[in-house]
């Protein structure tokens, strides 16, 4: 598929790369919102095993286009919420799809750009990347995960402090506080190596592990534990589980099929 603001490629091995390509700063315009929504349908296809979301070396994304907020001055609350749901469904879709989604963060990653990264499973940032939430500059708050997802990573005190102060931090500091999971000099290279390593893992086990961990974050321990047990009972009856046991016994690498 061709997009105005994105470059999307799905390789034969199942790695999908979604590059934000809305010069000059990868602002999340109205067009990009709809491009992301259409790209999400492709990323959900069974042929996709792992997703890498990236920008450029200079900028991951500065978030929402200020011009969009100027246009929104003429919208009703209903219209604003309807437009917000387009992007919200993209973020929710990335977070809930049963496959790993990696964010390779170079350059500036703020506002809605950081909220996009928060919807991914693992964030890999350059040491000198810039991350934060400057929404108070225009009298708003991070409204699509910048509050709700952010707090789970860094805790309520840190989340409020960074949102209140509009502090921008580099990738090294982001790694120290748990905002990103890995800090690498070349995030895209590291993300690709990570993605390629995941191709050797059983797809169903990865997908269900993602769902269980998300459930453990979002609900009580007992409910999450029940889901964990049900997921395990499902995996016990897969071909990949049987292949894993056979490979262990035969002292060879497993060849997982996703079945």
Coordinates of C-alpha atoms in Angstrom, one line a residue:
X1 CA 0.0 0.0 0.0
X2 CA 1.1 3.6 -0.7
X3 CA 0.7 6.3 1.9
X4 CA 1.3 10.0 1.9
X5 CA 2.9 10.2 5.4
X6 CA 4.3 6.7 6.0
X7 CA 6.5 4.1 4.4
X8 CA 5.3 0.6 5.2
X9 CA 7.2 -2.6 4.1
X10 CA 6.5 -6.2 5.0
X11 CA 9.4 -8.5 4.3
X12 CA 9.2 -12.2 3.4
X13 CA 10.5 -13.2 6.8
X14 CA 7.5 -11.4 8.5
X15 CA 9.2 -8.3 9.8
X16 CA 7.1 -5.2 9.0
X17 CA 8.8 -1.7 9.2
X18 CA 6.5 1.3 9.6
X19 CA 8.5 4.5 9.0
X20 CA 6.9 7.9 9.7
X21 CA 7.6 10.0 6.7
X22 CA 5.9 13.4 7.1
X23 CA 8.6 16.0 6.5
X24 CA 10.0 17.9 8.1
X25 CA 9.2 16.8 11.6
X26 CA 6.9 13.8 11.3
X27 CA 4.0 15.8 12.7
X28 CA 0.9 13.6 13.3
X29 CA -1.4 15.4 10.9
X30 CA -5.0 14.5 10.0
X31 CA -3.6 12.6 7.0
X32 CA -1.1 10.7 9.0
X33 CA -3.9 9.7 11.5
X34 CA -5.8 8.0 8.7
X35 CA -2.7 6.6 7.1
X36 CA -1.8 5.0 10.4
X37 CA -5.3 3.5 10.7
X38 CA -5.0 1.9 7.2
X39 CA -1.5 0.7 8.0
X40 CA -2.7 -1.0 11.1
X41 CA -4.9 -3.3 9.0
X42 CA -1.8 -4.5 7.2
X43 CA 0.1 -5.0 10.4
X44 CA -2.6 -7.2 11.7
X45 CA -2.3 -9.6 8.8
X46 CA -1.0 -13.1 9.7
X47 CA 2.1 -12.7 7.4
X48 CA 3.4 -10.1 9.8
X49 CA 5.4 -11.6 12.7
X50 CA 7.1 -8.5 14.2
X51 CA 6.6 -4.8 13.8
X52 CA 9.2 -2.0 13.9
X53 CA 8.0 1.6 14.2
X54 CA 10.6 4.3 13.4
X55 CA 11.1 7.8 12.2
X56 CA 14.3 9.4 10.9
X57 CA 17.7 10.0 12.5
X58 CA 16.6 13.6 13.3
X59 CA 13.1 13.1 14.5
X60 CA 10.8 10.2 15.5
X61 CA 7.8 12.5 15.7
X62 CA 7.0 15.8 17.3
X63 CA 3.4 14.7 17.8
X64 CA 0.2 16.4 16.7
X65 CA 0.5 19.2 14.1
X66 CA -0.3 22.5 15.8
X67 CA -2.3 23.4 12.7
X68 CA -4.6 20.6 13.5
X69 CA -5.4 22.1 16.8
X70 CA -6.1 25.4 15.1
X71 CA -8.5 23.7 12.8
X72 CA -10.0 21.9 15.8
X73 CA -11.1 25.3 17.2
X74 CA -14.0 25.0 14.9
X75 CA -15.0 21.5 15.8
X76 CA -17.6 20.5 18.3
X77 CA -16.6 18.2 21.2
X78 CA -18.2 15.3 19.3
X79 CA -16.1 16.0 16.2
X80 CA -12.9 16.4 18.2
X81 CA -13.5 13.1 20.1
X82 CA -14.4 11.3 16.8
X83 CA -11.1 12.5 15.3
X84 CA -9.1 11.5 18.4
X85 CA -10.6 8.0 18.3
X86 CA -9.0 7.5 14.9
X87 CA -5.5 7.8 16.5
X88 CA -6.6 6.2 19.7
X89 CA -7.7 3.0 17.9
X90 CA -4.3 2.9 16.2
X91 CA -2.5 3.1 19.5
X92 CA -4.8 0.5 21.1
X93 CA -4.4 -1.7 18.1
X94 CA -0.6 -1.7 18.4
X95 CA -0.8 -2.4 22.1
X96 CA -3.3 -5.3 21.8
X97 CA -2.2 -7.1 18.6
X98 CA -0.7 -10.5 19.4
X99 CA 2.7 -9.8 18.0
X100 CA 5.7 -7.8 19.2
X101 CA 5.9 -4.2 18.3
X102 CA 9.2 -2.4 18.7
X103 CA 9.8 1.4 18.6
X104 CA 13.2 2.5 17.3
X105 CA 13.6 6.1 18.6
X106 CA 16.1 8.5 17.2
X107 CA 16.0 12.3 17.5
X108 CA 13.0 14.1 18.9
X109 CA 10.1 12.0 20.2
X110 CA 7.6 14.2 22.1
X111 CA 3.9 14.6 22.6
X112 CA 1.9 12.4 20.4
X113 CA 5.1 10.9 19.0
X114 CA 6.0 9.6 22.4
X115 CA 2.4 8.4 22.9
X116 CA 2.9 6.3 19.7
X117 CA 6.1 4.9 21.2
X118 CA 4.3 4.1 24.5
X119 CA 1.8 2.0 22.6
X120 CA 4.7 -0.2 21.4
X121 CA 5.9 -3.2 23.5
X122 CA 9.6 -2.4 23.6
X123 CA 11.2 1.0 23.1
X124 CA 14.8 1.3 21.9
X125 CA 16.2 4.8 22.0
X126 CA 19.4 6.5 21.0
X127 CA 21.4 8.0 24.0
X128 CA 20.8 11.5 22.6
X129 CA 17.2 11.1 21.7
X130 CA 14.8 13.7 23.2
X131 CA 11.6 12.5 24.9
X132 CA 8.9 14.3 26.9
X133 CA 5.5 15.9 26.9
X134 CA 5.3 19.6 26.1
X135 CA 1.5 19.7 25.7
X136 CA 1.1 22.3 28.5
X137 CA 2.6 24.8 26.0
X138 CA -0.7 24.9 24.2
X139 CA -2.9 24.4 27.3
X140 CA -3.5 20.7 26.9
X141 CA -2.4 17.4 28.5
X142 CA -1.0 14.2 26.8
X143 CA -4.4 12.8 25.9
X144 CA -3.8 9.5 24.1
X145 CA -1.7 7.5 26.5
X146 CA 0.7 10.1 27.8
X147 CA -1.0 10.0 31.2
X148 CA -2.5 6.5 31.3
X149 CA 0.3 4.5 29.7
X150 CA 3.1 6.6 30.9
X151 CA 2.3 6.1 34.6
X152 CA 2.7 2.3 34.3
X153 CA 6.2 2.7 33.1
X154 CA 7.6 5.4 35.4
X155 CA 5.1 5.6 38.3
X156 CA 2.6 8.4 39.2
X157 CA 5.1 10.8 40.8
X158 CA 7.6 10.7 37.9
X159 CA 4.7 10.9 35.4
X160 CA 3.2 14.0 37.0
X161 CA 6.5 15.6 37.5
X162 CA 7.5 15.3 33.8
X163 CA 4.0 16.4 32.6
X164 CA 3.8 19.3 35.0
X165 CA 7.3 20.6 34.3
X166 CA 7.4 19.7 30.5
X167 CA 10.9 18.4 31.2
X168 CA 12.5 16.9 28.1
X169 CA 15.0 14.1 28.8
X170 CA 17.6 12.3 26.7
X171 CA 17.6 8.6 25.9
X172 CA 20.1 7.7 28.6
X173 CA 17.8 9.3 31.3
X174 CA 14.8 7.6 29.7
X175 CA 16.5 4.3 30.2
X176 CA 17.3 5.1 33.8
X177 CA 13.6 5.8 34.7
X178 CA 12.1 3.0 32.7
X179 CA 10.6 5.0 29.9
X180 CA 12.6 3.0 27.4
X181 CA 13.8 -0.6 27.7
X182 CA 17.0 -0.3 25.7
X183 CA 19.5 2.4 24.9
X184 CA 21.5 1.8 21.7
X185 CA 23.7 4.0 19.6
X186 CA 21.9 2.8 16.4
X187 CA 18.2 2.1 17.5
X188 CA 17.1 0.9 14.0
X189 CA 19.9 -1.6 13.7
X190 CA 19.3 -2.8 17.3
X191 CA 15.5 -3.0 16.6
X192 CA 16.1 -5.1 13.5
X193 CA 18.5 -7.5 15.3
X194 CA 15.9 -7.8 18.0
X195 CA 13.1 -8.4 15.5
X196 CA 15.2 -11.1 13.7
X197 CA 15.8 -12.9 17.0
X198 CA 12.1 -13.0 17.7
X199 CA 11.5 -14.8 14.4
X200 CA 13.0 -17.8 16.1
X201 CA 10.4 -17.7 18.9
X202 CA 7.0 -19.4 18.8
X203 CA 4.5 -16.7 17.6
X204 CA 1.5 -17.9 19.6
X205 CA 3.6 -17.9 22.8
X206 CA 4.9 -14.4 22.1
X207 CA 1.4 -13.1 21.4
X208 CA -0.2 -14.6 24.4
X209 CA 2.6 -13.5 26.7
X210 CA 2.0 -10.0 25.5
X211 CA -1.7 -10.2 26.3
X212 CA -1.1 -11.7 29.8
X213 CA 1.5 -9.1 30.7
X214 CA -0.8 -6.3 29.5
X215 CA -3.7 -7.9 31.5
X216 CA -1.5 -8.1 34.6
X217 CA -0.8 -4.3 34.2
X218 CA -4.4 -3.4 33.8
X219 CA -6.3 -5.7 36.2
X220 CA -5.9 -7.4 39.5
X221 CA -3.4 -10.2 40.1
X222 CA -6.0 -13.0 40.4
X223 CA -7.7 -12.2 37.1
X224 CA -4.4 -11.9 35.3
X225 CA -3.3 -15.2 36.8
X226 CA -6.4 -16.8 35.5
X227 CA -5.7 -15.5 32.0
X228 CA -2.1 -16.7 32.3
X229 CA -3.2 -20.2 33.2
X230 CA -5.7 -20.3 30.3
X231 CA -3.1 -19.0 27.9
X232 CA -0.7 -21.7 29.0
X233 CA -3.3 -24.4 28.6
X234 CA -3.8 -23.2 25.0
X235 CA -0.1 -23.3 24.2
X236 CA 0.2 -26.8 25.6
X237 CA -1.9 -28.1 22.7
X238 CA 0.1 -26.3 19.9
X239 CA 2.5 -27.8 17.3
X240 CA 5.1 -25.3 18.4
X241 CA 5.1 -26.7 21.9
X242 CA 5.5 -30.2 20.7
X243 CA 8.3 -29.1 18.3
X244 CA 10.0 -27.3 21.2
X245 CA 9.9 -30.5 23.3
X246 CA 11.2 -32.6 20.4
X247 CA 14.0 -30.2 19.6
X248 CA 15.1 -30.2 23.3
X249 CA 15.2 -34.0 23.4
X250 CA 17.1 -34.1 20.0
X251 CA 19.5 -31.4 21.0
X252 CA 18.7 -29.1 18.1
X253 CA 17.3 -25.7 17.4
X254 CA 13.4 -25.7 17.2
X255 CA 11.7 -24.8 14.0
X256 CA 8.5 -23.0 15.1
X257 CA 5.7 -22.8 12.6
X258 CA 3.2 -20.7 14.5
X259 CA 0.7 -23.6 14.6

